[in-house]
C-alpha positions as YAML, in Angstrom:
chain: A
units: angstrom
residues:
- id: 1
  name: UNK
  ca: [18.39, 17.41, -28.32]
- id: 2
  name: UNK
  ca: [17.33, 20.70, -30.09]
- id: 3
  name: UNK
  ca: [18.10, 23.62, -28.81]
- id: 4
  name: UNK
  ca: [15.19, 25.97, -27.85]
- id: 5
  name: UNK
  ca: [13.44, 28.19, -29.70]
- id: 6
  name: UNK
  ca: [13.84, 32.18, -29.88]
- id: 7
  name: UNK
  ca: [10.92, 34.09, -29.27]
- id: 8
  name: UNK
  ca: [12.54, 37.06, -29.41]
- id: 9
  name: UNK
  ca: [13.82, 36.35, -33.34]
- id: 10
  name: UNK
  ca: [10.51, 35.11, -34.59]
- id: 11
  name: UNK
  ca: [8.60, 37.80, -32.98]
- id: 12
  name: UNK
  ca: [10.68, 40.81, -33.12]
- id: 13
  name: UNK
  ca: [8.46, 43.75, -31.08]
- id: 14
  name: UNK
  ca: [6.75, 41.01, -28.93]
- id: 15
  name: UNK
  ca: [5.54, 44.46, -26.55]
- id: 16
  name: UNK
  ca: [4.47, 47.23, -29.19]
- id: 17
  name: UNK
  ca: [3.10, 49.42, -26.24]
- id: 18
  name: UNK
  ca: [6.86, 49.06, -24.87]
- id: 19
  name: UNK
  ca: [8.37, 50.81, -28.24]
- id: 20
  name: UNK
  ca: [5.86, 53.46, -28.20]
- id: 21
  name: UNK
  ca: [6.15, 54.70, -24.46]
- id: 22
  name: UNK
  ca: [9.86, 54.86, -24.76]
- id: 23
  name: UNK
  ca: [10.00, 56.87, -28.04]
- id: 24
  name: UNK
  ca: [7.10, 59.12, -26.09]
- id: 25
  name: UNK
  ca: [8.71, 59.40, -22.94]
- id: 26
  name: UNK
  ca: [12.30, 58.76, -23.49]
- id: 27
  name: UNK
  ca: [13.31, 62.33, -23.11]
- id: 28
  name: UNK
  ca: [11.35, 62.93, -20.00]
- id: 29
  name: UNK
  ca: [12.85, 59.60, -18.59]
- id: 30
  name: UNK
  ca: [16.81, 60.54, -19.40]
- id: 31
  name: UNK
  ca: [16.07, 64.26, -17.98]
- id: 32
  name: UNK
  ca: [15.16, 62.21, -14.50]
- id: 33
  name: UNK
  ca: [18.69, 59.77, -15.24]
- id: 34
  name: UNK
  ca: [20.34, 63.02, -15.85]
- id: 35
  name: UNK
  ca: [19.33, 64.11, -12.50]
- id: 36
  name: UNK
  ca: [20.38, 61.30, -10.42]
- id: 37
  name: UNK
  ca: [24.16, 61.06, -12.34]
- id: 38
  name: UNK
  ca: [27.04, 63.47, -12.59]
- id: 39
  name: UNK
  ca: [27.77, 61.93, -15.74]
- id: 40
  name: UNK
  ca: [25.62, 61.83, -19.06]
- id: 41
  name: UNK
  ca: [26.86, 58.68, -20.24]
- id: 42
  name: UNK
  ca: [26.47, 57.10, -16.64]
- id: 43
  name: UNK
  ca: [22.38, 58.47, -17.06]
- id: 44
  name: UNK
  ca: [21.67, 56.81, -20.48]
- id: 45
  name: UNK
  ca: [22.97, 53.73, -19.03]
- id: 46
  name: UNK
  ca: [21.14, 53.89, -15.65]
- id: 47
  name: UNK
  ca: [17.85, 54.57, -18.10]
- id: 48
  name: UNK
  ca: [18.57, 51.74, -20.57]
- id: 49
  name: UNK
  ca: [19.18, 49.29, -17.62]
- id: 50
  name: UNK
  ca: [16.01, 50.88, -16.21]
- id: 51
  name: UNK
  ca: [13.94, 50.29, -19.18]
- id: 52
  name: UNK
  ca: [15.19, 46.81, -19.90]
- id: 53
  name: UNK
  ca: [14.16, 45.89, -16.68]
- id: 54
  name: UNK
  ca: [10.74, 47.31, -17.14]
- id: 55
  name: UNK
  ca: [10.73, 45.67, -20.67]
- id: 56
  name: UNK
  ca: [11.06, 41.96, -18.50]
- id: 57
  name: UNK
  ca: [8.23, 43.09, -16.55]
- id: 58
  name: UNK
  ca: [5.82, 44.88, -19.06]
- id: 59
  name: UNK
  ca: [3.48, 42.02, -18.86]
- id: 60
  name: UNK
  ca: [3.26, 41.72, -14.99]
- id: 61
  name: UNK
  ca: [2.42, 45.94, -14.95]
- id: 62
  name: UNK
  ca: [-1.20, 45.63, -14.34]
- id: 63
  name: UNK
  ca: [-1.44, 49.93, -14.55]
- id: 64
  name: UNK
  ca: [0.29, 50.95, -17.63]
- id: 65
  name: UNK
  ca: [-1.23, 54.71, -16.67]
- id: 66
  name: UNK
  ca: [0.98, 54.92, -14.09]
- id: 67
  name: UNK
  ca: [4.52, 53.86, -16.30]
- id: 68
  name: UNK
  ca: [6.21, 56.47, -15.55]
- id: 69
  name: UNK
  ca: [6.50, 56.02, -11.56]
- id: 70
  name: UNK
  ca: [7.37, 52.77, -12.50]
- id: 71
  name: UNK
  ca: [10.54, 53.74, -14.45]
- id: 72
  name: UNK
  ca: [11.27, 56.39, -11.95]
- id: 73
  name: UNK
  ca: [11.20, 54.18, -8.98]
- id: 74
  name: UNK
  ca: [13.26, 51.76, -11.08]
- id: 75
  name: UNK
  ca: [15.99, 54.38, -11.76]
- id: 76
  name: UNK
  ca: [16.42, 55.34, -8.44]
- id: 77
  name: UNK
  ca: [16.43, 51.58, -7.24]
- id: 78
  name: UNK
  ca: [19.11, 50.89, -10.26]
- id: 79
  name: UNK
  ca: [21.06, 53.94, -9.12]
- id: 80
  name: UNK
  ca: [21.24, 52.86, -5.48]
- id: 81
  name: UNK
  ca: [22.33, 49.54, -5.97]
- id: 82
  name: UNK
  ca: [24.95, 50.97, -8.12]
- id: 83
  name: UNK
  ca: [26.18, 53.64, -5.65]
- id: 84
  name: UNK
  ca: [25.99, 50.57, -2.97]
- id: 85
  name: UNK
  ca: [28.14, 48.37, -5.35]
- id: 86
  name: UNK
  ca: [30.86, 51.21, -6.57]
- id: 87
  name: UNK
  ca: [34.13, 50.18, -6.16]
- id: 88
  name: UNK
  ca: [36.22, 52.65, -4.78]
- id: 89
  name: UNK
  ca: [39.29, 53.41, -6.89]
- id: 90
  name: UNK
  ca: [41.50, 56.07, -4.75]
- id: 91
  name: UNK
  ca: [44.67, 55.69, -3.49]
- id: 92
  name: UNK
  ca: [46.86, 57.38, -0.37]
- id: 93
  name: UNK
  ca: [49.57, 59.63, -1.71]
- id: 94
  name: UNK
  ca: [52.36, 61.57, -0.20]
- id: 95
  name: UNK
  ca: [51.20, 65.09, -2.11]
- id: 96
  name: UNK
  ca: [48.25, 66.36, -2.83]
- id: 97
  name: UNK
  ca: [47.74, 67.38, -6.45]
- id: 98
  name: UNK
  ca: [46.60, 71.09, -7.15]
- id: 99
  name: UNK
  ca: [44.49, 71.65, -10.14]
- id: 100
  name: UNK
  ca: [44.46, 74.86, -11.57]
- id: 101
  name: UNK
  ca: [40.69, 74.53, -12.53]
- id: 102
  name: UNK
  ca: [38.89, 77.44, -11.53]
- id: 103
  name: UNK
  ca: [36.08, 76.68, -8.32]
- id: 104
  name: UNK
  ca: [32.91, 75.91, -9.36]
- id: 105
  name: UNK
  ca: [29.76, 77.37, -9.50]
- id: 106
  name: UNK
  ca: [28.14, 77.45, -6.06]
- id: 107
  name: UNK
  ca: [25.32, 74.83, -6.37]
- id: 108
  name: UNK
  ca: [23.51, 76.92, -3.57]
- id: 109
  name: UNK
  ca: [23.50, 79.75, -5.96]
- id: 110
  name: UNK
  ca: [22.36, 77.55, -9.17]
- id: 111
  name: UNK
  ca: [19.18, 76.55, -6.04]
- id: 112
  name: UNK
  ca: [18.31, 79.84, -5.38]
- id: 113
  name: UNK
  ca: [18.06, 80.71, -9.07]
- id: 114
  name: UNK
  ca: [15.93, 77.68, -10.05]
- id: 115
  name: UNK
  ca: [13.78, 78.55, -7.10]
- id: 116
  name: UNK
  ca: [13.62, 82.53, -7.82]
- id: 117
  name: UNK
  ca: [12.48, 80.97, -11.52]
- id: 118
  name: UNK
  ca: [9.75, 78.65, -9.80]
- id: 119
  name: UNK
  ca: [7.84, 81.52, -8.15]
- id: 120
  name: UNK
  ca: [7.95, 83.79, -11.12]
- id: 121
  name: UNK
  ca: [6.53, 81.20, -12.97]
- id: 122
  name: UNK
  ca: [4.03, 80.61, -10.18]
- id: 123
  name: UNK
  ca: [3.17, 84.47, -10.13]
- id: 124
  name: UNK
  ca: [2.59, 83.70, -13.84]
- id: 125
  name: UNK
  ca: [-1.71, 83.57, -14.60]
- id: 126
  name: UNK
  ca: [-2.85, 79.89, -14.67]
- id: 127
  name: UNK
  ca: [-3.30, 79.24, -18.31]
- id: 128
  name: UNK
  ca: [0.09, 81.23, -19.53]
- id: 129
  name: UNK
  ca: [1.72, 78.91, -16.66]
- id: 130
  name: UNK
  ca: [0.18, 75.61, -17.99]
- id: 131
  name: UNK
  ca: [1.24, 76.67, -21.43]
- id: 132
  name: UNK
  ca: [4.86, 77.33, -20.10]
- id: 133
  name: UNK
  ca: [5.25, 74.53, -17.90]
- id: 134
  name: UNK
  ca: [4.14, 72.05, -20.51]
- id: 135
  name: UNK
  ca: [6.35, 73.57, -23.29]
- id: 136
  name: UNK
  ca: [9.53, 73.91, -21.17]
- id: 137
  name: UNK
  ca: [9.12, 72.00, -17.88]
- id: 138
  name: UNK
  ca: [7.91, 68.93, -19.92]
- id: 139
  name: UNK
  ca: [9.54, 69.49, -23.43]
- id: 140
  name: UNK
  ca: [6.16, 69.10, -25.14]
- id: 141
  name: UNK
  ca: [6.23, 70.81, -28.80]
- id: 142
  name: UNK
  ca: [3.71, 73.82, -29.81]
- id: 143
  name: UNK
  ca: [1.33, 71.33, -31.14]
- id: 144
  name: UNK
  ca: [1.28, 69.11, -28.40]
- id: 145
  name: UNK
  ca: [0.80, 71.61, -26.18]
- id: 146
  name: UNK
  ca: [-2.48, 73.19, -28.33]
- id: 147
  name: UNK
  ca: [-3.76, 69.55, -28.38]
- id: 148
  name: UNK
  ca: [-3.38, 69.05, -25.04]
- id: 149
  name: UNK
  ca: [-5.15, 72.33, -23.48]
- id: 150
  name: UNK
  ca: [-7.82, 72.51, -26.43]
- id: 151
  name: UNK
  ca: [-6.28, 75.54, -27.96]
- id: 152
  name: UNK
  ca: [-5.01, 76.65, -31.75]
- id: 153
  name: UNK
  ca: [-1.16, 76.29, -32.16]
- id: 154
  name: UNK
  ca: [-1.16, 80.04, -32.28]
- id: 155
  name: UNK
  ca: [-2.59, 80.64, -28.93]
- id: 156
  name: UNK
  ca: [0.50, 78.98, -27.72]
- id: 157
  name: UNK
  ca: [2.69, 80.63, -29.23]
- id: 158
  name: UNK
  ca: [1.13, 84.21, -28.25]
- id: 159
  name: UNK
  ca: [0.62, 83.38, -24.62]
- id: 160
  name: UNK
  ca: [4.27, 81.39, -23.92]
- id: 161
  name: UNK
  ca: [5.73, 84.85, -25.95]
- id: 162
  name: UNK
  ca: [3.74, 87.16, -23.17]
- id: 163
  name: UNK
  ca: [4.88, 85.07, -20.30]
- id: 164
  name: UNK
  ca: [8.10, 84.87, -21.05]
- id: 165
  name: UNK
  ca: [8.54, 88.84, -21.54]
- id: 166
  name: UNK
  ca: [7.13, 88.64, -17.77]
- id: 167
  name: UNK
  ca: [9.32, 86.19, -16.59]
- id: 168
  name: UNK
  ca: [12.30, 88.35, -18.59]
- id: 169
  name: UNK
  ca: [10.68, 91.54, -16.39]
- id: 170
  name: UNK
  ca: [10.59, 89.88, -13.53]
- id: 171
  name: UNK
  ca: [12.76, 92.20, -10.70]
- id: 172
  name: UNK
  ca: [13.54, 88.81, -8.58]
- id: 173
  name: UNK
  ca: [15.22, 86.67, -11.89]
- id: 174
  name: UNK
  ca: [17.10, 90.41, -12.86]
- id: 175
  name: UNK
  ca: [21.01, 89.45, -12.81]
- id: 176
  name: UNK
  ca: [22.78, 91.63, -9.88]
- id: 177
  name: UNK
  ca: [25.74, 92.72, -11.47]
...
């Protein structure tokens, strides 16, 4: 009996389209990981197991528009099952340690700051927002940006530079000190 055939060596990018969404979104993608881990490392392994089991069903995704809600609801699915399936690893003692490490930042205070940022940015006029919610929100480069709003590289570059001295102006994002 002969052993079966590998598709996989004779045909090594069987899903071309599969290669080029992940080297276009792949940044976007871990950024989302990132967000549901604590860890880095944990996140590019929650997106790799994400995307390899999109890869098994890239030929059964009738909407390949709509990708990225497919990873996403795939990493949060992965990431549930693995906070379901975590094995616990702590053990009763008779002292409690103390660590000398100084408290953390307040993640209430790290909210209100991202928030603060949100409406400045909102207060921003529409195109200089689109330009700097596309540049830094969604880690597009200069030219992408320009391509994608039908303007000259240039333009981006002046109106991100404007909005960003109004966001640095801003009285609510001003550091109390």
């Amino acid at each position: 009996m002969t052993p079966p055939v590998c598709t996989l060596a004779s045909n090594p990018t069987p899903y071309p389209s599969f290669s080029a969404y992940v080297r276009t979104r792949g940044t976007v993608l871990m950024r989302t990981a990132r967000s549901l881990t604590a860890n880095p490392c944990d996140a590019e392994d929650l997106l790799q197991t994400a995307l390899a089991k999109t890869y098994v069903a890239w030929d059964r995704i009738e909407d390949h528009r709509a990708l990225d809600g497919y990873v996403r609801r795939t990493l949060v699915n992965t990431r549930t099952s693995q906070w379901r399936k975590r094995k616990v690893d702590e053990f009763s003692c008779d002292e409690i340690p103390e660590t000398e490490e100084p408290p953390a930042a307040d993640p209430a205070e790290a909210q209100a700051l991202r928030d603060a940022m949100w409406r400045a940015v909102t207060r921003l006029p529409d195109r200089q927002r689109a330009m700097v919610v596309l540049r830094y929100y969604e880690d597009l480069s200069e030219v992408q940006t320009a391509e994608l709003l039908g303007v000259s590289v240039g333009t981006v570059k002046s109106a991100v530079s404007r909005a960003l001295r109004k966001l640095r102006e801003d009285p609510e994002l001003t550091p109390v000190r």
